[in-house]
PDB file of C-alpha atoms in Angstrom:
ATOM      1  CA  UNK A1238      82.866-153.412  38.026  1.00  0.00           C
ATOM      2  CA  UNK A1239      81.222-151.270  35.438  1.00  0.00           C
ATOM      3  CA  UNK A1240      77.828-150.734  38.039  1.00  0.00           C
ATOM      4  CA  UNK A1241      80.417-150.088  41.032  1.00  0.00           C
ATOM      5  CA  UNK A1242      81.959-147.479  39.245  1.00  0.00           C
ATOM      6  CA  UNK A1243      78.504-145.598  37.860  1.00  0.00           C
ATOM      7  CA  UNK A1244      76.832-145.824  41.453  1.00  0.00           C
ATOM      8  CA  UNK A1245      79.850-144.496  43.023  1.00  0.00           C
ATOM      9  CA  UNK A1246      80.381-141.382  40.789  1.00  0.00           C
ATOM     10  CA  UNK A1247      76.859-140.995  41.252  1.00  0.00           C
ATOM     11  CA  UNK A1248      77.083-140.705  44.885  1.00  0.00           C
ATOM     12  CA  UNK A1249      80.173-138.842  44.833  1.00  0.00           C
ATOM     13  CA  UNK A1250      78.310-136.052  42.474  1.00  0.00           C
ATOM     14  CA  UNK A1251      75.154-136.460  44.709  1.00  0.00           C
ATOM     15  CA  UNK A1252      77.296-135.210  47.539  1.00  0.00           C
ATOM     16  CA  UNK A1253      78.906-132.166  45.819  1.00  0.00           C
ATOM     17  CA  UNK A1254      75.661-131.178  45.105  1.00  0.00           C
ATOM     18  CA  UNK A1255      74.313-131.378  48.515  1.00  0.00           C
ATOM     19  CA  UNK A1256      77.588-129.577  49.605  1.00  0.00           C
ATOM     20  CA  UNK A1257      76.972-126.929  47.845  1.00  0.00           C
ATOM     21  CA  UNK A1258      73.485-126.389  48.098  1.00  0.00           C
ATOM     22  CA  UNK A1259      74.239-126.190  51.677  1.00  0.00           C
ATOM     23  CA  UNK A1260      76.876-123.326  51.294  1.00  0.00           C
ATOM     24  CA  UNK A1261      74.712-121.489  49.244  1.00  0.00           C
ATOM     25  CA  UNK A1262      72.264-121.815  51.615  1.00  0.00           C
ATOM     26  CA  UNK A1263      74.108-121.024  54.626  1.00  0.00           C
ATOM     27  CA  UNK A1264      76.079-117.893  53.064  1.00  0.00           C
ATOM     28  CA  UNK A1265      72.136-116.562  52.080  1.00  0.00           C
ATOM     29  CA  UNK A1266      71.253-116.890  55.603  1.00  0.00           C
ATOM     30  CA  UNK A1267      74.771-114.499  56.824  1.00  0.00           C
ATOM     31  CA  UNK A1268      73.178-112.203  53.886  1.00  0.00           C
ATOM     32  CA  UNK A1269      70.028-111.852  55.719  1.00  0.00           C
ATOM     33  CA  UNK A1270      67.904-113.552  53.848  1.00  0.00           C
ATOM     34  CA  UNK A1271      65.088-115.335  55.590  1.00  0.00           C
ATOM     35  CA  UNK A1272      64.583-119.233  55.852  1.00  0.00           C
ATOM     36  CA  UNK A1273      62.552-119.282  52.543  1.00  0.00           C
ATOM     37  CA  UNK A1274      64.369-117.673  50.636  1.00  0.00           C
ATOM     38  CA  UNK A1275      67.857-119.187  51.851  1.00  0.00           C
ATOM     39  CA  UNK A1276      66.125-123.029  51.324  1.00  0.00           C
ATOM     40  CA  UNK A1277      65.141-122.096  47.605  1.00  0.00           C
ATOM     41  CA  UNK A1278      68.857-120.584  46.911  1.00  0.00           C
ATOM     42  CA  UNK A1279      69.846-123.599  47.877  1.00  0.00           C
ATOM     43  CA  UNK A1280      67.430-125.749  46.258  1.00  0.00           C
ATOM     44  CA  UNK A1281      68.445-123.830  42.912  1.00  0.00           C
ATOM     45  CA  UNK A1282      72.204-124.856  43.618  1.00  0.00           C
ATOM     46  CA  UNK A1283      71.021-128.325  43.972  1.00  0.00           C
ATOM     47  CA  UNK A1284      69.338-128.360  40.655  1.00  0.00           C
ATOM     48  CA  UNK A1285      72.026-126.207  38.704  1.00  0.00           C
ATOM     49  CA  UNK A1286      74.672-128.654  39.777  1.00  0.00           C
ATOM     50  CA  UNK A1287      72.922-131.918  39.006  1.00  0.00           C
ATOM     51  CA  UNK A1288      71.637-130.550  35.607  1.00  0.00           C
ATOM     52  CA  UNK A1289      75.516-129.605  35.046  1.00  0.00           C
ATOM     53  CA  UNK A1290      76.488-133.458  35.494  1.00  0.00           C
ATOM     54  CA  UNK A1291      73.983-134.719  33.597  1.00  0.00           C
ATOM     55  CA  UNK A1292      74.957-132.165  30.735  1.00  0.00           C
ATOM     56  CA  UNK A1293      78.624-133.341  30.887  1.00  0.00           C
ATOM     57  CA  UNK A1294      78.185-136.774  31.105  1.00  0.00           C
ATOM     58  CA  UNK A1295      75.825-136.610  28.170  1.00  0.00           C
ATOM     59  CA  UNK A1296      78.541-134.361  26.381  1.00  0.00           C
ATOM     60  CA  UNK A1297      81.436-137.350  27.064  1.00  0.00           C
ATOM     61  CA  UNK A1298      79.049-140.104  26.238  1.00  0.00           C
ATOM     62  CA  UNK A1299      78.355-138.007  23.284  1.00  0.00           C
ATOM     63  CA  UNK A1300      82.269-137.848  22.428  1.00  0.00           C
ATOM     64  CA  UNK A1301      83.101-141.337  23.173  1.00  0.00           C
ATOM     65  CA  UNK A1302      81.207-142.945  21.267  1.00  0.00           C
TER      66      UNK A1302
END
């Protein structure tokens, strides 16, 4: 039950990330920013989002222990 639930909420924050890398991506492109520079806005969001799970799960784990 325990693996279930840490794949799944690893999905689910997989595809937040990916959802917003692609809005950030797509609203640099209406900005006028070219392909480049749109792909490594979005590549940034990807990171920034992941590294902000990782640094609250790491805060909880932290706490409930």
């Amino acid at each position: 039950m325990s693996v279930a639930v840490v794949l799944l909420t690893t999905a689910l924050v997989v595809v937040f990330a990916l959802l917003a890398a692609a809005g950030a991506g797509k609203l640099a492109r209406l900005d006028g920013a070219s392909y480049p520079t749109a792909l490594k806005q979005a590549a940034a969001t990807f990171t920034a989002v992941i590294t902000l799970a990782a640094a609250v799960i790491a805060s909880l784990t932290a706490v409930c222990k």
